[in-house]
Coordinates of C-alpha atoms in Angstrom, one line a residue:
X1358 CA 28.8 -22.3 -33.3
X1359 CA 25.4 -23.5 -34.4
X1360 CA 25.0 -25.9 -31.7
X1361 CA 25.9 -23.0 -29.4
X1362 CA 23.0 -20.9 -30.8
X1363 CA 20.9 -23.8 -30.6
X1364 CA 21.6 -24.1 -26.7
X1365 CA 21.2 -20.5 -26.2
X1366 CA 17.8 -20.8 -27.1
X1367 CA 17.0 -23.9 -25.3
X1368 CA 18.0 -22.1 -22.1
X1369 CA 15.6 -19.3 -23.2
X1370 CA 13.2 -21.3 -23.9
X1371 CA 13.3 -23.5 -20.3
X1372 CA 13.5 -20.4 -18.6
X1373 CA 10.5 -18.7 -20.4
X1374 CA 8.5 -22.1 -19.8
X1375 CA 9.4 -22.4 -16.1
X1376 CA 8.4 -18.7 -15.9
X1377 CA 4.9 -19.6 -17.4
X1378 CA 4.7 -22.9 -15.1
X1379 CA 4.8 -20.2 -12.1
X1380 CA 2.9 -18.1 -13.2
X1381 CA 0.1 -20.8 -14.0
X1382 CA 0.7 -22.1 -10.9
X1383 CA 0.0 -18.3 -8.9
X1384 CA -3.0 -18.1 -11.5
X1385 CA -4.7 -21.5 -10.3
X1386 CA -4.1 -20.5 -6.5
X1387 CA -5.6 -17.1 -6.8
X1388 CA -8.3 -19.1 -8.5
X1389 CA -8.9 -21.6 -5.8
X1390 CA -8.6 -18.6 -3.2
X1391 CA -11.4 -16.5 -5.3
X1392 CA -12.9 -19.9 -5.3
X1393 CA -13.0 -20.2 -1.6
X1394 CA -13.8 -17.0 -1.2
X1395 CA -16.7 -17.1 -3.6
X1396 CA -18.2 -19.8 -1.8
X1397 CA -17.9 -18.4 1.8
X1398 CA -20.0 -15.4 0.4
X1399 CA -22.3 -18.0 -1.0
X1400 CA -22.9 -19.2 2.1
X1401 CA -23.1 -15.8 3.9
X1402 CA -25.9 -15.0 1.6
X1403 CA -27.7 -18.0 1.8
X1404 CA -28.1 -17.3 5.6
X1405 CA -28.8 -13.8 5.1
X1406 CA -31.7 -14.7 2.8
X1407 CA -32.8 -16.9 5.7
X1408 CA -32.6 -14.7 8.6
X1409 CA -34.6 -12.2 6.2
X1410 CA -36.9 -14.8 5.3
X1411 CA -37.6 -15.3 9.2
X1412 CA -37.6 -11.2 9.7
X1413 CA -40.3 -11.1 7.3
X1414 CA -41.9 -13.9 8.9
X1415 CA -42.4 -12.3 12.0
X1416 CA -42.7 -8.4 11.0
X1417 CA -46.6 -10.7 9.1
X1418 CA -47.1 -11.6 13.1
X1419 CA -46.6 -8.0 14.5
X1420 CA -48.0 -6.0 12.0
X1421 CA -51.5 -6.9 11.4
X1422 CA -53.4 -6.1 8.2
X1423 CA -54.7 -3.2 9.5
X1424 CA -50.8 -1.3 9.2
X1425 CA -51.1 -0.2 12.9
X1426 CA -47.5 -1.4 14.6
X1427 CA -46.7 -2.8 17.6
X1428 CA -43.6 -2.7 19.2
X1429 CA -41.2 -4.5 17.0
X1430 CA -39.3 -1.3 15.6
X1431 CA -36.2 -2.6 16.7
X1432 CA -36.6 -5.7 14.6
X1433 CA -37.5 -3.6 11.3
X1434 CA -34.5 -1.4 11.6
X1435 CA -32.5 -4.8 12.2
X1436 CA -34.5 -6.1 8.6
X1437 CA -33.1 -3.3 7.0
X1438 CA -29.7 -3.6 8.2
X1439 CA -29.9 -7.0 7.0
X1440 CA -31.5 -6.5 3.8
X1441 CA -28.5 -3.5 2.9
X1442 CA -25.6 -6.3 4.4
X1443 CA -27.3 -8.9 1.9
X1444 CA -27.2 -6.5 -1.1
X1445 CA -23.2 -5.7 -0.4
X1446 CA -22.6 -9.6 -0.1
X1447 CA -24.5 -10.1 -3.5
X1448 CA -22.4 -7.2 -5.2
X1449 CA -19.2 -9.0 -3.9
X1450 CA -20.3 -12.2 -5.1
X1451 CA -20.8 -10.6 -8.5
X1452 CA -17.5 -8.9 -8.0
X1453 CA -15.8 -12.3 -7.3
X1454 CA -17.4 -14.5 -10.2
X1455 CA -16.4 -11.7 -12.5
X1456 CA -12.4 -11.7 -11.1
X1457 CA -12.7 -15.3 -11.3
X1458 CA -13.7 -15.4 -14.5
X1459 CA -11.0 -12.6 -15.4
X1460 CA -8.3 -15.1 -13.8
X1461 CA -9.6 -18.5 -15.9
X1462 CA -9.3 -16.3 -19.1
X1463 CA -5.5 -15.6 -18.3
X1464 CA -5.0 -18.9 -17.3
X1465 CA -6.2 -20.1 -20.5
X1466 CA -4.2 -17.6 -21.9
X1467 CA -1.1 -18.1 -20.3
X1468 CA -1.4 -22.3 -21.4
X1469 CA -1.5 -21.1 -25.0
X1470 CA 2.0 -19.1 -25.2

């Protein structure tokens, strides 16, 4: 009767620990995915930093110290499209490190039980 007991639980117990190998195993993929994603928006800001750098590289050459402009509107209303695009990838990127932080703190979690 013991040793029936004793089985019981061992099956309990197997399935409980498979149950927490799959869930690990979803945890590390949406991991790698924020990952991924995390560094795509990386990547996407880096070039958005460029493309303002060279926006505010040329709005020096057609505005000249004097504050009269020429006729480069177009390109300023394009800098601030940028600029507001650049500030939305930068709160996703926070968003993201944060989520992936979340999901590393459950993982670590979910090794303990």
């Amino acid at each position: 009767k013991e040793i029936k007991l004793m089985h019981k639980e061992l099956e309990l117990l197997s399935v409980q620990h498979t149950q927490k190998c799959l869930e690990n195993s979803q945890l590390n993929q949406e991991l790698q995915d924020h990952r991924q994603s995390l560094m795509q928006y990386q990547k996407e800001n880096q070039e958005l930093k460029k493309n303002q750098r060279e926006t505010d590289k040329m709005s020096q050459l057609h505005f000249p110290l004097n504050g009269k402009q020429s006729h480069v509107a177009p390109q300023v209303n394009d800098f601030y499209e940028m600029e507001v695009i650049l500030r939305a990838r930068e709160a996703e990127m926070q968003f993201l490190r944060q989520e992936a932080r979340s999901l590393r703190d459950e993982l670590k979690i979910a090794r303990m039980v």
